Amino acid sequence: MEIDGESNNCWRRLRVGCAKKKTLVLLVFVTLIYLVLHWDVTKCADFLERPHENHRIRLKPAASPAFNVFDLGPQDYQRLVDLNDFYFTIIDPEICNAPVFLLVLVSSAPDHLHQRLNIRTTWGHRRTEVRIFFVLGRVQDNNLQRDIENESEIYRDIIQGNFLEAYRNLTYKTMTAFKFMLYHCEKASYVLKMDDDAFVNMPLLLNFLKNDLSVYGTDNLFLCNDMTGSPVIRDAHSKWYVSEMDLPGDVYPSYCAGWYVLLSPDVLFRLYESTQKLKYLSIDDALIYGIAAQECNLIHTDFSRYTLAFRRLDLLFNGTYDWLPLLFGAPNMNPEQIKNCWLFFRTRPVLASLRGALGT
């Protein structure tokens, strides 16, 4: 009996010891998981607190949903601001089903075949973590439409809406890009909205997103070149003309210059949802990134110091801007300038992070 009692005591002590070890192992495992998921927050919190005092980027855990497209209602897919019969004339609904780190949506004129080819062979060349799509409007030239359809079959990167291609329909084009993301590419971690006459320093941009922000994506990301104090143009002969009836007041709300805008999916969703409820305005940047943003209490962060905007492009190539970590070029660049920028940055070392750049 004594032997059995001692055996039982030993067995109980052994079980208690094993339980403690299991608990310790579990605590270590949970701690490691926490550090992996939250490392970016601790590493770059000071960087993320720096932009606009009312704008705070929030990092999120992996696979955290940014929006629910069903909140937009059953009729939303066929509606585009004030159009109730919208549909995609060119789209592959399955083309973007898989998760993508960076989705780039490029507004392009239908006849800008050369500009699109230039992007595909320079800063937009194929990468596994980046998907690029060109967004176009409907054309009335049957030959041009066939060319676009052939281009789409070859590259599978054309998105075309049924609205007529025109300068005063640019709001439809941007909203078509947003609709494509929300309904057909919803697994994107980041979204970059671009024009086809701008340059992206893609290696540095990817490092910024991964190392300064998070590989899992963020919430509340809204970066662009700020346009504050822009007057509303009342000259009826100007392509930027807006009537007093369409928009009262002399100055637009602060908005983004639309040649590049970097967004998290939740911000894109809120901008889209807000714009869908507003009266149509042909000045797409002011409506979407200004008026709609104001309606849903979004504030963008000016990122112009990381661009060539308001700087001389020729000085880039003589070393004048070597101190400057450039993520984007400038608006209204021609294909040759874009290619030259791409060739230049290919020969330069790529910063792992923007932290510490510009004395920050």
mmCIF file of C-alpha atoms in Angstrom:
data_model
loop_
_atom_site.group_PDB
_atom_site.id
_atom_site.type_symbol
_atom_site.label_atom_id
_atom_site.label_comp_id
_atom_site.label_asym_id
_atom_site.label_seq_id
_atom_site.Cartn_x
_atom_site.Cartn_y
_atom_site.Cartn_z
ATOM 1 C CA MET A 1 0.000 0.000 0.000
ATOM 2 C CA GLU A 2 2.836 2.422 0.793
ATOM 3 C CA ILE A 3 4.424 1.714 -2.516
ATOM 4 C CA ASP A 4 1.114 2.397 -4.284
ATOM 5 C CA GLY A 5 0.686 5.671 -2.352
ATOM 6 C CA GLU A 6 4.158 6.870 -3.268
ATOM 7 C CA SER A 7 3.546 5.915 -6.853
ATOM 8 C CA ASN A 8 0.323 7.911 -6.878
ATOM 9 C CA ASN A 9 2.077 10.929 -5.356
ATOM 10 C CA CYS A 10 4.844 10.736 -7.947
ATOM 11 C CA TRP A 11 2.271 10.426 -10.694
ATOM 12 C CA ARG A 12 0.387 13.480 -9.410
ATOM 13 C CA ARG A 13 3.617 15.505 -9.197
ATOM 14 C CA LEU A 14 4.526 14.432 -12.710
ATOM 15 C CA ARG A 15 1.118 15.490 -14.030
ATOM 16 C CA VAL A 16 1.370 18.893 -12.308
ATOM 17 C CA GLY A 17 4.868 19.384 -13.704
ATOM 18 C CA CYS A 18 3.725 18.505 -17.223
ATOM 19 C CA ALA A 19 0.764 20.862 -16.929
ATOM 20 C CA LYS A 20 3.060 23.718 -15.878
ATOM 21 C CA LYS A 21 5.385 23.015 -18.792
ATOM 22 C CA LYS A 22 2.464 22.955 -21.219
ATOM 23 C CA THR A 23 1.209 26.263 -19.817
ATOM 24 C CA LEU A 24 4.682 27.798 -20.182
ATOM 25 C CA VAL A 25 5.015 26.576 -23.768
ATOM 26 C CA LEU A 26 1.563 27.943 -24.587
ATOM 27 C CA LEU A 27 2.435 31.354 -23.105
ATOM 28 C CA VAL A 28 5.670 31.499 -25.114
ATOM 29 C CA PHE A 29 3.793 30.542 -28.296
ATOM 30 C CA VAL A 30 1.102 33.192 -27.750
ATOM 31 C CA THR A 31 3.782 35.813 -27.025
ATOM 32 C CA LEU A 32 5.619 34.982 -30.256
ATOM 33 C CA ILE A 33 2.404 35.215 -32.286
ATOM 34 C CA TYR A 34 1.636 38.611 -30.719
ATOM 35 C CA LEU A 35 5.116 39.927 -31.537
ATOM 36 C CA VAL A 36 4.861 38.773 -35.147
ATOM 37 C CA LEU A 37 1.461 40.394 -35.652
ATOM 38 C CA HIS A 38 2.305 43.645 -33.877
ATOM 39 C CA TRP A 39 5.972 44.106 -34.753
ATOM 40 C CA ASP A 40 5.275 46.751 -37.383
ATOM 41 C CA VAL A 41 3.257 48.801 -34.911
ATOM 42 C CA THR A 42 6.050 49.009 -32.366
ATOM 43 C CA LYS A 43 8.663 49.494 -35.036
ATOM 44 C CA CYS A 44 7.111 52.441 -36.831
ATOM 45 C CA ALA A 45 4.574 53.959 -34.458
ATOM 46 C CA ASP A 46 6.481 57.231 -34.320
ATOM 47 C CA PHE A 47 6.526 57.428 -38.125
ATOM 48 C CA LEU A 48 2.798 56.817 -38.404
ATOM 49 C CA GLU A 49 1.944 59.402 -35.756
ATOM 50 C CA ARG A 50 3.774 62.059 -37.694
ATOM 51 C CA PRO A 51 1.457 63.067 -40.611
ATOM 52 C CA HIS A 52 -1.695 65.165 -40.209
ATOM 53 C CA GLU A 53 -2.647 65.646 -36.551
ATOM 54 C CA ASN A 54 -6.193 64.462 -37.312
ATOM 55 C CA HIS A 55 -5.075 61.521 -39.427
ATOM 56 C CA ARG A 56 -3.753 58.396 -37.772
ATOM 57 C CA ILE A 57 -2.891 55.282 -39.740
ATOM 58 C CA ARG A 58 -3.990 52.146 -37.939
ATOM 59 C CA LEU A 59 -2.259 48.859 -38.642
ATOM 60 C CA LYS A 60 -4.512 45.832 -38.642
ATOM 61 C CA PRO A 61 -4.014 42.102 -38.060
ATOM 62 C CA ALA A 62 -3.734 39.696 -40.963
ATOM 63 C CA ALA A 63 -6.902 38.881 -42.909
ATOM 64 C CA SER A 64 -8.907 41.589 -41.137
ATOM 65 C CA PRO A 65 -11.768 42.667 -43.477
ATOM 66 C CA ALA A 66 -11.726 46.360 -44.405
ATOM 67 C CA PHE A 67 -15.299 46.674 -45.659
ATOM 68 C CA ASN A 68 -18.474 44.800 -46.511
ATOM 69 C CA VAL A 69 -19.585 45.481 -50.071
ATOM 70 C CA PHE A 70 -23.098 44.262 -49.255
ATOM 71 C CA ASP A 71 -23.527 47.404 -47.141
ATOM 72 C CA LEU A 72 -23.787 49.321 -50.420
ATOM 73 C CA GLY A 73 -27.129 47.741 -51.274
ATOM 74 C CA PRO A 74 -28.345 45.425 -54.053
ATOM 75 C CA GLN A 75 -28.639 48.168 -56.704
ATOM 76 C CA ASP A 76 -25.175 49.626 -56.236
ATOM 77 C CA TYR A 77 -23.388 47.498 -58.835
ATOM 78 C CA GLN A 78 -25.543 48.977 -61.618
ATOM 79 C CA ARG A 79 -25.288 52.529 -60.294
ATOM 80 C CA LEU A 80 -22.447 54.998 -60.848
ATOM 81 C CA VAL A 81 -23.131 58.334 -59.130
ATOM 82 C CA ASP A 82 -26.066 59.567 -61.268
ATOM 83 C CA LEU A 83 -26.014 56.703 -63.812
ATOM 84 C CA ASN A 84 -28.472 53.895 -63.104
ATOM 85 C CA ASP A 85 -27.544 51.597 -65.989
ATOM 86 C CA PHE A 86 -23.806 51.175 -65.476
ATOM 87 C CA TYR A 87 -21.979 48.021 -66.507
ATOM 88 C CA PHE A 88 -18.443 46.971 -67.399
ATOM 89 C CA THR A 89 -17.952 46.561 -71.155
ATOM 90 C CA ILE A 90 -14.553 44.908 -70.650
ATOM 91 C CA ILE A 91 -13.802 42.976 -67.482
ATOM 92 C CA ASP A 92 -12.657 39.547 -66.389
ATOM 93 C CA PRO A 93 -14.574 39.046 -63.115
ATOM 94 C CA GLU A 94 -12.145 36.340 -61.968
ATOM 95 C CA ILE A 95 -8.918 38.167 -62.840
ATOM 96 C CA CYS A 96 -8.268 39.485 -59.331
ATOM 97 C CA ASN A 97 -9.746 36.836 -57.044
ATOM 98 C CA ALA A 98 -6.475 36.027 -55.288
ATOM 99 C CA PRO A 99 -5.006 38.261 -52.570
ATOM 100 C CA VAL A 100 -2.795 41.038 -53.925
ATOM 101 C CA PHE A 101 -0.466 43.230 -51.896
ATOM 102 C CA LEU A 102 -0.708 46.377 -54.044
ATOM 103 C CA LEU A 103 -3.478 47.059 -56.541
ATOM 104 C CA VAL A 104 -2.677 49.854 -59.015
ATOM 105 C CA LEU A 105 -5.612 51.410 -60.884
ATOM 106 C CA VAL A 106 -4.506 53.640 -63.758
ATOM 107 C CA SER A 107 -6.878 56.080 -65.438
ATOM 108 C CA SER A 108 -5.996 55.985 -69.131
ATOM 109 C CA ALA A 109 -7.400 57.494 -72.318
ATOM 110 C CA PRO A 110 -8.540 54.804 -74.779
ATOM 111 C CA ASP A 111 -6.072 55.909 -77.479
ATOM 112 C CA HIS A 112 -3.108 55.948 -75.063
ATOM 113 C CA LEU A 113 -1.844 52.536 -76.158
ATOM 114 C CA HIS A 114 1.764 53.761 -76.173
ATOM 115 C CA GLN A 115 1.481 55.131 -72.632
ATOM 116 C CA ARG A 116 0.092 51.811 -71.384
ATOM 117 C CA LEU A 117 2.824 49.821 -73.118
ATOM 118 C CA ASN A 118 5.405 52.150 -71.624
ATOM 119 C CA ILE A 119 4.075 51.555 -68.105
ATOM 120 C CA ARG A 120 3.971 47.773 -68.620
ATOM 121 C CA THR A 121 7.638 47.741 -69.624
ATOM 122 C CA THR A 122 8.930 50.210 -67.024
ATOM 123 C CA TRP A 123 7.666 50.825 -63.494
ATOM 124 C CA GLY A 124 4.606 48.613 -64.017
ATOM 125 C CA HIS A 125 6.397 45.495 -65.227
ATOM 126 C CA ARG A 126 4.983 42.240 -63.897
ATOM 127 C CA ARG A 127 5.465 41.479 -60.183
ATOM 128 C CA THR A 128 3.778 38.730 -58.207
ATOM 129 C CA GLU A 129 2.718 41.100 -55.411
ATOM 130 C CA VAL A 130 1.434 43.926 -57.631
ATOM 131 C CA ARG A 131 -1.526 43.977 -60.030
ATOM 132 C CA ILE A 132 -2.011 46.868 -62.447
ATOM 133 C CA PHE A 133 -5.217 47.620 -64.345
ATOM 134 C CA PHE A 134 -5.971 50.407 -66.823
ATOM 135 C CA VAL A 135 -9.423 51.981 -66.608
ATOM 136 C CA LEU A 136 -11.067 53.360 -69.760
ATOM 137 C CA GLY A 137 -14.385 54.759 -70.911
ATOM 138 C CA ARG A 138 -16.494 53.726 -73.891
ATOM 139 C CA VAL A 139 -15.400 54.870 -77.367
ATOM 140 C CA GLN A 140 -17.484 55.457 -80.494
ATOM 141 C CA ASP A 141 -14.708 54.537 -82.930
ATOM 142 C CA ASN A 142 -15.217 50.856 -83.800
ATOM 143 C CA ASN A 143 -11.619 50.394 -84.944
ATOM 144 C CA LEU A 144 -10.281 51.829 -81.701
ATOM 145 C CA GLN A 145 -12.653 49.623 -79.714
ATOM 146 C CA ARG A 146 -11.336 46.539 -81.538
ATOM 147 C CA ASP A 147 -7.780 47.628 -80.750
ATOM 148 C CA ILE A 148 -8.692 47.961 -77.071
ATOM 149 C CA GLU A 149 -10.344 44.543 -77.048
ATOM 150 C CA ASN A 150 -7.269 42.981 -78.679
ATOM 151 C CA GLU A 151 -5.059 44.704 -76.126
ATOM 152 C CA SER A 152 -7.242 43.332 -73.352
ATOM 153 C CA GLU A 153 -6.956 39.781 -74.705
ATOM 154 C CA ILE A 154 -3.168 40.044 -74.780
ATOM 155 C CA TYR A 155 -2.501 41.713 -71.429
ATOM 156 C CA ARG A 156 -5.683 41.030 -69.439
ATOM 157 C CA ASP A 157 -5.342 44.353 -67.628
ATOM 158 C CA ILE A 158 -8.056 46.521 -69.231
ATOM 159 C CA ILE A 159 -11.182 47.632 -67.364
ATOM 160 C CA GLN A 160 -13.745 49.515 -69.453
ATOM 161 C CA GLY A 161 -17.007 51.075 -68.310
ATOM 162 C CA ASN A 162 -20.023 51.891 -70.468
ATOM 163 C CA PHE A 163 -19.836 55.664 -69.860
ATOM 164 C CA LEU A 164 -18.608 57.756 -72.793
ATOM 165 C CA GLU A 165 -14.920 58.639 -72.672
ATOM 166 C CA ALA A 166 -14.722 62.408 -72.129
ATOM 167 C CA TYR A 167 -12.831 64.819 -69.908
ATOM 168 C CA ARG A 168 -15.970 65.815 -68.044
ATOM 169 C CA ASN A 169 -16.655 62.129 -67.341
ATOM 170 C CA LEU A 170 -13.467 61.565 -65.338
ATOM 171 C CA THR A 171 -15.490 61.168 -62.155
ATOM 172 C CA TYR A 172 -17.162 58.136 -63.744
ATOM 173 C CA LYS A 173 -13.742 56.725 -64.589
ATOM 174 C CA THR A 174 -12.363 57.024 -61.067
ATOM 175 C CA MET A 175 -15.548 55.581 -59.608
ATOM 176 C CA THR A 176 -15.377 52.701 -62.110
ATOM 177 C CA ALA A 177 -11.868 51.966 -60.845
ATOM 178 C CA PHE A 178 -13.119 52.017 -57.254
ATOM 179 C CA LYS A 179 -16.106 49.806 -58.129
ATOM 180 C CA PHE A 180 -13.784 47.256 -59.745
ATOM 181 C CA MET A 181 -11.676 47.102 -56.598
ATOM 182 C CA LEU A 182 -14.634 46.750 -54.243
ATOM 183 C CA TYR A 183 -16.478 44.082 -56.226
ATOM 184 C CA HIS A 184 -13.702 42.230 -58.060
ATOM 185 C CA CYS A 185 -10.385 42.841 -56.268
ATOM 186 C CA GLU A 186 -11.448 43.135 -52.644
ATOM 187 C CA LYS A 187 -8.460 41.173 -51.310
ATOM 188 C CA ALA A 188 -5.990 43.983 -52.043
ATOM 189 C CA SER A 189 -3.965 45.191 -49.050
ATOM 190 C CA TYR A 190 -3.208 48.617 -50.564
ATOM 191 C CA VAL A 191 -4.589 50.575 -53.519
ATOM 192 C CA LEU A 192 -2.741 53.111 -55.655
ATOM 193 C CA LYS A 193 -4.874 55.232 -57.984
ATOM 194 C CA MET A 194 -2.768 56.724 -60.797
ATOM 195 C CA ASP A 195 -2.890 58.591 -64.086
ATOM 196 C CA ASP A 196 -1.062 57.129 -67.087
ATOM 197 C CA ASP A 197 1.294 60.119 -67.294
ATOM 198 C CA ALA A 198 2.982 59.614 -63.913
ATOM 199 C CA PHE A 199 5.932 57.594 -62.601
ATOM 200 C CA VAL A 200 6.156 55.313 -59.573
ATOM 201 C CA ASN A 201 9.406 54.294 -57.895
ATOM 202 C CA MET A 202 7.942 50.850 -57.275
ATOM 203 C CA PRO A 203 10.803 49.204 -55.306
ATOM 204 C CA LEU A 204 10.872 52.055 -52.781
ATOM 205 C CA LEU A 205 7.074 52.214 -52.598
ATOM 206 C CA LEU A 206 6.883 48.499 -51.794
ATOM 207 C CA ASN A 207 9.534 48.879 -49.090
ATOM 208 C CA PHE A 208 7.618 51.804 -47.613
ATOM 209 C CA LEU A 209 4.397 49.803 -47.480
ATOM 210 C CA LYS A 210 6.037 46.693 -46.040
ATOM 211 C CA ASN A 211 8.587 48.172 -43.663
ATOM 212 C CA ASP A 212 7.167 51.542 -42.630
ATOM 213 C CA LEU A 213 3.557 50.401 -42.621
ATOM 214 C CA SER A 214 2.645 46.698 -42.585
ATOM 215 C CA VAL A 215 2.703 43.618 -44.787
ATOM 216 C CA TYR A 216 -0.877 43.035 -43.661
ATOM 217 C CA GLY A 217 -2.233 46.401 -44.805
ATOM 218 C CA THR A 218 -3.529 49.353 -42.812
ATOM 219 C CA ASP A 219 -6.670 51.295 -42.081
ATOM 220 C CA ASN A 220 -7.123 55.040 -42.581
ATOM 221 C CA LEU A 221 -4.337 55.414 -45.182
ATOM 222 C CA PHE A 222 -4.953 58.431 -47.437
ATOM 223 C CA LEU A 223 -1.754 59.888 -48.964
ATOM 224 C CA CYS A 224 -1.464 62.284 -51.910
ATOM 225 C CA ASN A 225 -0.327 65.732 -53.006
ATOM 226 C CA ASP A 226 -2.482 68.258 -51.179
ATOM 227 C CA MET A 227 -4.594 70.797 -53.050
ATOM 228 C CA THR A 228 -5.753 73.342 -50.492
ATOM 229 C CA GLY A 229 -7.250 76.678 -51.476
ATOM 230 C CA SER A 230 -7.973 75.792 -55.115
ATOM 231 C CA PRO A 231 -10.515 78.221 -56.598
ATOM 232 C CA VAL A 232 -13.677 77.037 -58.318
ATOM 233 C CA ILE A 233 -13.395 78.037 -62.000
ATOM 234 C CA ARG A 234 -16.423 80.012 -63.210
ATOM 235 C CA ASP A 235 -15.160 80.683 -66.747
ATOM 236 C CA ALA A 236 -17.604 78.807 -68.992
ATOM 237 C CA HIS A 237 -14.886 78.333 -71.643
ATOM 238 C CA SER A 238 -12.587 76.441 -69.268
ATOM 239 C CA LYS A 239 -12.555 72.637 -69.138
ATOM 240 C CA TRP A 240 -12.558 73.024 -65.339
ATOM 241 C CA TYR A 241 -15.721 75.148 -65.388
ATOM 242 C CA VAL A 242 -18.225 74.525 -62.590
ATOM 243 C CA SER A 243 -21.429 76.534 -62.320
ATOM 244 C CA GLU A 244 -22.638 78.193 -59.140
ATOM 245 C CA MET A 245 -25.668 75.906 -59.304
ATOM 246 C CA ASP A 246 -23.498 72.778 -59.303
ATOM 247 C CA LEU A 247 -21.224 74.000 -56.526
ATOM 248 C CA PRO A 248 -21.663 77.232 -54.557
ATOM 249 C CA GLY A 249 -18.694 78.982 -53.026
ATOM 250 C CA ASP A 250 -15.405 80.247 -54.401
ATOM 251 C CA VAL A 251 -12.955 77.630 -53.089
ATOM 252 C CA TYR A 252 -12.968 73.840 -53.117
ATOM 253 C CA PRO A 253 -12.532 71.930 -49.877
ATOM 254 C CA SER A 254 -8.997 70.661 -49.415
ATOM 255 C CA TYR A 255 -8.543 67.724 -51.797
ATOM 256 C CA CYS A 256 -5.967 65.465 -53.468
ATOM 257 C CA ALA A 257 -4.298 65.990 -56.818
ATOM 258 C CA GLY A 258 -5.472 62.809 -58.491
ATOM 259 C CA TRP A 259 -2.388 61.888 -60.508
ATOM 260 C CA TYR A 260 -1.499 59.600 -57.609
ATOM 261 C CA VAL A 261 -3.437 58.743 -54.456
ATOM 262 C CA LEU A 262 -2.395 55.948 -52.082
ATOM 263 C CA LEU A 263 -5.289 54.412 -50.156
ATOM 264 C CA SER A 264 -6.160 51.653 -47.769
ATOM 265 C CA PRO A 265 -9.257 49.666 -48.844
ATOM 266 C CA ASP A 266 -11.397 51.017 -46.004
ATOM 267 C CA VAL A 267 -10.729 54.603 -47.124
ATOM 268 C CA LEU A 268 -11.500 53.733 -50.739
ATOM 269 C CA PHE A 269 -14.774 52.157 -49.616
ATOM 270 C CA ARG A 270 -15.790 55.254 -47.643
ATOM 271 C CA LEU A 271 -14.895 57.608 -50.513
ATOM 272 C CA TYR A 272 -16.867 55.477 -52.957
ATOM 273 C CA GLU A 273 -19.874 55.167 -50.655
ATOM 274 C CA SER A 274 -19.912 58.908 -49.991
ATOM 275 C CA THR A 275 -19.507 59.897 -53.663
ATOM 276 C CA GLN A 276 -22.360 57.598 -54.694
ATOM 277 C CA LYS A 277 -24.686 59.778 -52.612
ATOM 278 C CA LEU A 278 -23.550 63.127 -54.021
ATOM 279 C CA LYS A 279 -24.560 65.208 -57.006
ATOM 280 C CA TYR A 280 -22.303 64.572 -60.002
ATOM 281 C CA LEU A 281 -19.402 66.977 -60.486
ATOM 282 C CA SER A 282 -16.994 66.701 -63.416
ATOM 283 C CA ILE A 283 -13.943 67.753 -61.361
ATOM 284 C CA ASP A 284 -13.274 64.240 -60.093
ATOM 285 C CA ASP A 285 -10.408 65.020 -57.726
ATOM 286 C CA ALA A 286 -12.344 67.773 -55.966
ATOM 287 C CA LEU A 287 -15.546 65.735 -55.734
ATOM 288 C CA ILE A 288 -14.123 62.389 -54.599
ATOM 289 C CA TYR A 289 -11.043 63.367 -52.591
ATOM 290 C CA GLY A 290 -12.414 66.669 -51.317
ATOM 291 C CA ILE A 291 -16.191 66.982 -51.055
ATOM 292 C CA ALA A 292 -16.924 63.275 -50.530
ATOM 293 C CA ALA A 293 -13.988 62.945 -48.138
ATOM 294 C CA GLN A 294 -15.309 65.868 -46.118
ATOM 295 C CA GLU A 295 -18.768 64.270 -46.020
ATOM 296 C CA CYS A 296 -17.380 61.095 -44.443
ATOM 297 C CA ASN A 297 -14.814 62.852 -42.201
ATOM 298 C CA LEU A 298 -11.701 61.634 -44.012
ATOM 299 C CA ILE A 299 -8.541 63.721 -43.984
ATOM 300 C CA HIS A 300 -5.687 63.109 -46.407
ATOM 301 C CA THR A 301 -2.000 63.476 -45.598
ATOM 302 C CA ASP A 302 0.195 65.549 -47.907
ATOM 303 C CA PHE A 303 3.000 63.402 -49.325
ATOM 304 C CA SER A 304 4.369 65.879 -51.868
ATOM 305 C CA ARG A 305 7.855 65.972 -50.363
ATOM 306 C CA TYR A 306 8.347 62.421 -51.667
ATOM 307 C CA THR A 307 7.521 63.436 -55.254
ATOM 308 C CA LEU A 308 9.030 65.429 -58.119
ATOM 309 C CA ALA A 309 6.035 67.764 -58.232
ATOM 310 C CA PHE A 310 7.183 71.409 -58.300
ATOM 311 C CA ARG A 311 10.762 70.231 -58.880
ATOM 312 C CA ARG A 312 12.814 70.312 -62.074
ATOM 313 C CA LEU A 313 12.954 66.861 -63.621
ATOM 314 C CA ASP A 314 16.335 67.462 -65.273
ATOM 315 C CA LEU A 315 17.945 68.005 -61.858
ATOM 316 C CA LEU A 316 17.074 64.422 -60.916
ATOM 317 C CA PHE A 317 19.698 63.067 -63.284
ATOM 318 C CA ASN A 318 22.641 65.240 -62.161
ATOM 319 C CA GLY A 319 22.498 64.219 -58.502
ATOM 320 C CA THR A 320 20.703 67.299 -57.161
ATOM 321 C CA TYR A 321 17.975 65.167 -55.595
ATOM 322 C CA ASP A 322 20.136 62.285 -54.387
ATOM 323 C CA TRP A 323 19.243 63.220 -50.810
ATOM 324 C CA LEU A 324 15.524 62.969 -51.569
ATOM 325 C CA PRO A 325 13.678 59.624 -51.229
ATOM 326 C CA LEU A 326 11.353 59.922 -54.216
ATOM 327 C CA LEU A 327 8.322 57.646 -54.415
ATOM 328 C CA PHE A 328 6.568 59.365 -57.322
ATOM 329 C CA GLY A 329 7.462 61.523 -60.290
ATOM 330 C CA ALA A 330 5.333 64.472 -61.343
ATOM 331 C CA PRO A 331 2.049 64.919 -63.200
ATOM 332 C CA ASN A 332 1.928 65.268 -66.991
ATOM 333 C CA MET A 333 5.094 63.305 -67.720
ATOM 334 C CA ASN A 334 5.576 61.967 -71.240
ATOM 335 C CA PRO A 335 6.537 58.310 -71.894
ATOM 336 C CA GLU A 336 10.193 59.172 -72.487
ATOM 337 C CA GLN A 337 10.456 61.008 -69.156
ATOM 338 C CA ILE A 338 8.798 58.087 -67.376
ATOM 339 C CA LYS A 339 11.203 55.627 -68.973
ATOM 340 C CA ASN A 340 14.221 57.790 -68.120
ATOM 341 C CA CYS A 341 13.128 57.983 -64.478
ATOM 342 C CA TRP A 342 12.695 54.216 -64.366
ATOM 343 C CA LEU A 343 16.151 53.646 -65.894
ATOM 344 C CA PHE A 344 17.680 56.124 -63.449
ATOM 345 C CA PHE A 345 16.227 54.515 -60.332
ATOM 346 C CA ARG A 346 17.199 51.037 -61.541
ATOM 347 C CA THR A 347 20.836 52.057 -61.026
ATOM 348 C CA ARG A 348 20.279 53.500 -57.549
ATOM 349 C CA PRO A 349 20.268 51.689 -54.214
ATOM 350 C CA VAL A 350 16.787 51.217 -52.770
ATOM 351 C CA LEU A 351 16.129 52.436 -49.243
ATOM 352 C CA ALA A 352 14.643 49.798 -46.977
ATOM 353 C CA SER A 353 12.528 52.429 -45.242
ATOM 354 C CA LEU A 354 11.567 56.101 -45.288
ATOM 355 C CA ARG A 355 12.168 56.346 -41.558
ATOM 356 C CA GLY A 356 15.056 58.697 -40.984
ATOM 357 C CA ALA A 357 14.680 60.250 -44.435
ATOM 358 C CA LEU A 358 14.526 64.046 -44.671
ATOM 359 C CA GLY A 359 15.592 64.260 -41.043
ATOM 360 C CA THR A 360 12.400 62.583 -39.822
#
